[in-house]
Amino acid sequence: MAIETRVEAHTIHITGYFNADAFEPLKAALSQISGQIVLSFDEKCFINSTGLAVLMDLPIKDRSITLVHPKAHFRRVFEITGIAGDFEAVAVAIT
């Protein structure tokens, strides 16, 4: 999994295979951002169940997160698993 830690308007760009190995790099990228956070998943990004667990375990107390991914199957996975509802301020959107 590769995380681009370049912060652009509070956006972290995520590419590759999003699994348990993503936790530490993503946590480091989050530490560079205050306030609202946008996690933008590359169109070729793949997420598995441990990747979903990473999203659930992120240190995001009192912060707003928007998950952005252009593929419909990502939005469906977030809806089916309930992850979209587990964050108060999460929106799953099309880029």
CSV table of C-alpha atoms in Angstrom, one decimal, residues 2 7 12 14-15 17 24 31 37 41 46 48-49 52 56 60 63 68 70-71 73 76 78 82-83 88 91:
chain,number,residue,atom,x,y,z
A,2,ALA,CA,1.3,3.4,-0.9
A,7,VAL,CA,-1.3,17.3,1.9
A,12,ILE,CA,-4.5,12.3,1.6
A,14,ILE,CA,-4.2,6.6,-1.3
A,15,THR,CA,-3.1,4.2,-3.9
A,17,TYR,CA,-3.5,-2.3,-1.7
A,24,GLU,CA,1.0,3.5,10.4
A,31,SER,CA,-0.8,13.9,11.8
A,37,ILE,CA,-9.7,15.3,6.3
A,41,PHE,CA,-8.7,6.5,-3.0
A,46,PHE,CA,-8.2,-2.2,-3.5
A,48,ASN,CA,-9.8,-5.7,2.0
A,49,SER,CA,-11.4,-6.3,5.4
A,52,LEU,CA,-11.8,-1.5,6.6
A,56,MET,CA,-12.3,2.2,11.9
A,60,ILE,CA,-9.9,11.0,14.2
A,63,ARG,CA,-12.5,15.6,13.1
A,68,VAL,CA,-13.7,9.9,-1.8
A,70,PRO,CA,-14.8,7.1,-8.0
A,71,LYS,CA,-15.7,3.5,-8.1
A,73,HIS,CA,-18.1,-0.8,-5.6
A,76,ARG,CA,-21.3,-0.1,-1.9
A,78,PHE,CA,-18.8,1.2,2.7
A,82,GLY,CA,-21.9,0.3,7.7
A,83,ILE,CA,-18.6,2.1,7.8
A,88,GLU,CA,-20.6,11.1,12.1
A,91,ALA,CA,-19.6,11.2,3.2
